[in-house]
């Protein structure tokens, strides 16, 4: 099992939209809708932002949205705000009761 | 639901890392209960989970060294990672469920060093 592939960094200006991709294989992302996304600020615990590829937990801003096509999942943040600056990780079910994470993407708000 | 990790913050190479997660606001007899770590070079890594009445399952890359168990009388679950090396230095998190992990502890830094 290899980690899911994410860009190391993305950036955007306040008010803009950005998209973070998460590429897996037909054995993980491509086979299951069980993709989740986590936001992590420095020295804080990860926070669940998206689950089942596109569902938002209660309390998460609707500026965050998720999608999936084939072996690639995506997280889009619209109306970028300074507080969105953080690391973002994707995660996918990989069969046989196992889980894979992506390598993480550092989002910089310019 | 609140989770809190505890245990030694320093472990010697080749020894066994042992951490405990204390859960409040919910019973560990329901849901899956997981361990995840954050390493500087690799990001987040799933270690494994425990499910009451269903046993445990582990990351294949760590399976030979990992044991996750639970004490339902104390509402706690534990992680043991044997034969540790510097590569096991990380912040260790306990979490509820998996896919998704919906509640997390604050994390505990464990350093492997002599």
Coordinates of C-alpha atoms in Angstrom, one line a residue:
Chain A
X1 CA 0.0 0.0 0.0
X2 CA 1.3 3.4 -1.0
X3 CA 0.2 6.7 0.4
X4 CA -2.3 8.7 -1.6
X5 CA -0.7 11.5 -3.7
X6 CA -1.4 15.2 -2.8
X7 CA 0.4 18.3 -3.9
X8 CA 2.9 19.4 -1.3
X9 CA 1.6 23.0 -1.2
X10 CA -1.0 25.2 -2.7
X11 CA -1.7 28.9 -2.2
X12 CA -4.3 31.5 -2.8
X13 CA -5.4 35.0 -1.9
X14 CA -8.3 35.9 0.4
X15 CA -11.6 35.5 -1.4
X16 CA -10.2 33.1 -4.0
X17 CA -11.0 29.4 -4.4
X18 CA -8.4 26.7 -4.3
X19 CA -8.6 22.9 -5.0
X20 CA -6.5 20.2 -3.5
X21 CA -6.3 16.9 -5.3
X22 CA -5.8 13.5 -3.8
X23 CA -4.9 10.7 -6.2
X24 CA -5.1 7.0 -5.4
X25 CA -5.7 3.8 -7.3
X26 CA -8.5 1.6 -8.3
X27 CA -7.9 -0.3 -5.1
X28 CA -8.7 2.6 -2.8
X29 CA -10.1 5.9 -3.9
X30 CA -11.4 4.5 -7.1
X31 CA -13.3 1.6 -5.5
X32 CA -14.9 3.3 -2.5
X33 CA -16.8 6.5 -1.7
X34 CA -15.1 6.5 1.7
X35 CA -12.8 9.5 1.2
X36 CA -12.4 12.0 4.0
X37 CA -10.5 15.2 4.4
X38 CA -8.9 16.7 7.5
X39 CA -7.6 20.1 8.4
X40 CA -4.7 20.4 10.8
X41 CA -3.4 23.7 12.3
X42 CA 0.0 23.6 13.9
X43 CA 0.1 21.8 17.2
X44 CA -3.6 21.0 17.0
X45 CA -5.5 17.8 16.4
X46 CA -6.8 17.1 12.9
X47 CA -10.4 18.1 12.3
X48 CA -12.8 16.3 10.0
X49 CA -13.9 18.5 7.2
X50 CA -15.4 16.2 4.6
X51 CA -16.5 12.5 4.7
X52 CA -17.9 10.0 2.2
X53 CA -16.2 12.2 -0.5
X54 CA -18.6 15.1 -0.4
X55 CA -20.5 15.2 2.9
X56 CA -19.9 17.9 5.4
X57 CA -20.1 17.3 9.2
X58 CA -22.3 19.6 11.2
X59 CA -20.5 22.8 12.0
X60 CA -18.1 22.8 9.0
X61 CA -18.4 25.9 6.8
X62 CA -20.1 25.4 3.4
X63 CA -17.1 27.0 1.9
X64 CA -15.6 23.5 2.0
X65 CA -16.7 21.0 -0.5
X66 CA -15.5 17.6 -1.7
X67 CA -15.8 15.6 -4.9
X68 CA -14.5 12.4 -6.5
X69 CA -13.9 11.3 -10.0
X70 CA -12.3 8.0 -10.8
X71 CA -9.2 7.5 -8.7
X72 CA -8.9 11.2 -7.7
X73 CA -10.7 13.0 -4.9
X74 CA -10.7 16.8 -4.5
X75 CA -11.2 19.3 -1.8
X76 CA -12.3 22.8 -2.8
X77 CA -12.2 25.8 -0.5
X78 CA -14.1 28.8 -1.7
X79 CA -13.9 32.4 -0.4
X80 CA -10.5 31.7 1.1
X81 CA -9.9 33.2 4.6
X82 CA -6.7 33.6 6.6
X83 CA -8.0 31.0 9.1
X84 CA -8.0 28.4 6.4
X85 CA -4.2 28.4 6.3
X86 CA -3.3 24.9 7.6
X87 CA -2.3 21.4 6.4
X88 CA -4.9 19.3 4.7
X89 CA -4.9 15.5 4.5
X90 CA -7.0 13.2 2.5
X91 CA -7.8 9.7 3.6
X92 CA -9.4 6.7 1.9
X93 CA -10.6 3.2 2.8
X94 CA -8.3 0.8 1.0
X95 CA -10.1 -2.6 1.5
X96 CA -9.5 -5.3 4.1
X97 CA -10.4 -2.9 6.9
X98 CA -7.3 -0.7 6.2
X99 CA -6.9 3.0 5.6
X100 CA -4.5 5.2 3.6
X101 CA -3.7 8.8 4.1
X102 CA -2.3 11.3 1.6
X103 CA 1.1 13.0 2.3
X104 CA -0.6 16.2 3.2
X105 CA -0.9 19.7 1.5
X106 CA 0.2 22.9 3.1
X107 CA -2.2 25.7 2.2
X108 CA -0.9 29.2 2.3
X109 CA -3.2 32.2 2.3
X110 CA -1.3 35.0 0.7
Chain B
X1 CA -16.9 12.7 23.2
X2 CA -13.4 13.5 24.5
X3 CA -10.2 11.5 24.1
X4 CA -6.9 12.0 26.0
X5 CA -3.6 10.3 25.3
X6 CA -1.2 9.4 28.1
X7 CA 2.1 7.6 28.5
X8 CA 5.9 8.1 28.4
X9 CA 7.1 10.9 26.1
X10 CA 10.5 9.3 25.7
X11 CA 11.3 5.7 24.7
X12 CA 14.7 4.1 24.1
X13 CA 15.5 2.4 20.8
X14 CA 14.5 -1.3 20.7
X15 CA 12.1 -0.9 23.6
X16 CA 8.2 -0.9 23.5
X17 CA 6.2 2.2 23.2
X18 CA 3.0 2.1 25.3
X19 CA 0.2 4.7 25.2
X20 CA -3.3 4.8 26.7
X21 CA -6.3 6.7 25.4
X22 CA -9.0 7.6 28.0
X23 CA -12.4 8.2 26.5
X24 CA -15.1 10.3 28.2
X25 CA -18.6 11.1 27.0
X26 CA -19.1 7.8 25.2
X27 CA -18.5 4.1 25.7
X28 CA -15.7 2.2 23.9
X29 CA -18.1 -0.8 23.6
X30 CA -19.5 1.1 20.6
X31 CA -17.7 2.4 17.5
X32 CA -14.2 1.7 16.3
X33 CA -11.3 3.2 18.2
X34 CA -8.1 4.1 16.3
X35 CA -4.5 5.2 16.6
X36 CA -3.0 7.5 14.1
X37 CA 0.5 9.2 14.1
X38 CA 2.0 12.3 12.6
X39 CA 5.6 12.1 11.6
X40 CA 7.6 15.0 10.2
X41 CA 8.5 13.4 7.0
X42 CA 5.5 11.2 6.2
X43 CA 2.5 13.2 7.5
X44 CA -0.5 11.2 9.0
X45 CA -0.2 7.4 9.2
X46 CA -3.0 5.1 10.3
X47 CA -1.7 2.6 12.9
X48 CA -4.8 0.5 13.5
X49 CA -8.1 0.2 15.3
X50 CA -9.9 -1.8 17.9
X51 CA -13.6 -2.8 17.8
X52 CA -15.3 -4.3 20.9
X53 CA -16.3 -7.8 20.2
X54 CA -14.5 -7.7 16.9
X55 CA -10.9 -7.5 17.7
X56 CA -8.3 -5.3 16.0
X57 CA -6.9 -4.6 12.6
X58 CA -3.5 -3.0 11.8
X59 CA -1.6 -1.1 9.1
X60 CA 0.2 -3.9 7.2
X61 CA 3.4 -2.0 7.4
X62 CA 3.3 -2.0 11.2
X63 CA 1.4 -5.2 11.9
X64 CA 4.3 -7.2 13.1
X65 CA 5.0 -4.7 15.9
X66 CA 1.6 -3.3 16.9
X67 CA -1.0 -4.4 19.5
X68 CA -4.2 -2.5 20.3
X69 CA -6.3 -3.6 23.2
X70 CA -8.9 -2.2 25.5
X71 CA -10.0 -2.1 29.1
X72 CA -13.8 -1.6 29.1
X73 CA -14.0 -1.2 32.9
X74 CA -11.8 2.0 32.6
X75 CA -13.2 3.0 29.2
X76 CA -9.6 3.1 27.8
X77 CA -7.8 1.6 24.9
X78 CA -4.1 1.2 24.5
X79 CA -1.3 1.0 21.9
X80 CA 1.8 -1.0 22.1
X81 CA 4.5 -0.7 19.5
X82 CA 7.5 -2.9 19.9
X83 CA 11.2 -2.6 18.7
X84 CA 10.9 1.1 18.2
X85 CA 13.5 3.1 16.2
X86 CA 14.0 6.8 15.6
X87 CA 11.6 6.5 12.7
X88 CA 8.8 5.9 15.2
X89 CA 9.3 9.4 16.7
X90 CA 5.9 11.1 16.1
X91 CA 2.8 12.7 17.6
X92 CA 0.5 9.9 18.4
X93 CA -3.3 10.5 18.3
X94 CA -6.2 8.4 19.4
X95 CA -9.4 8.8 17.5
X96 CA -13.0 7.5 17.3
X97 CA -14.0 5.5 14.3
X98 CA -12.1 5.2 11.0
X99 CA -13.3 6.4 7.6
X100 CA -13.9 8.8 8.9
X101 CA -12.1 9.6 12.1
X102 CA -14.6 11.9 13.7
X103 CA -13.2 12.7 17.2
X104 CA -9.6 13.1 18.0
X105 CA -7.4 13.4 21.1
X106 CA -5.0 16.3 21.4
X107 CA -2.0 14.1 20.6
X108 CA 1.1 13.1 22.4
X109 CA 4.7 13.5 21.3
X110 CA 6.7 10.4 21.7
X111 CA 10.5 10.7 21.1
X112 CA 12.6 7.6 20.5
X113 CA 16.1 8.3 21.7
X114 CA 18.7 6.8 24.0

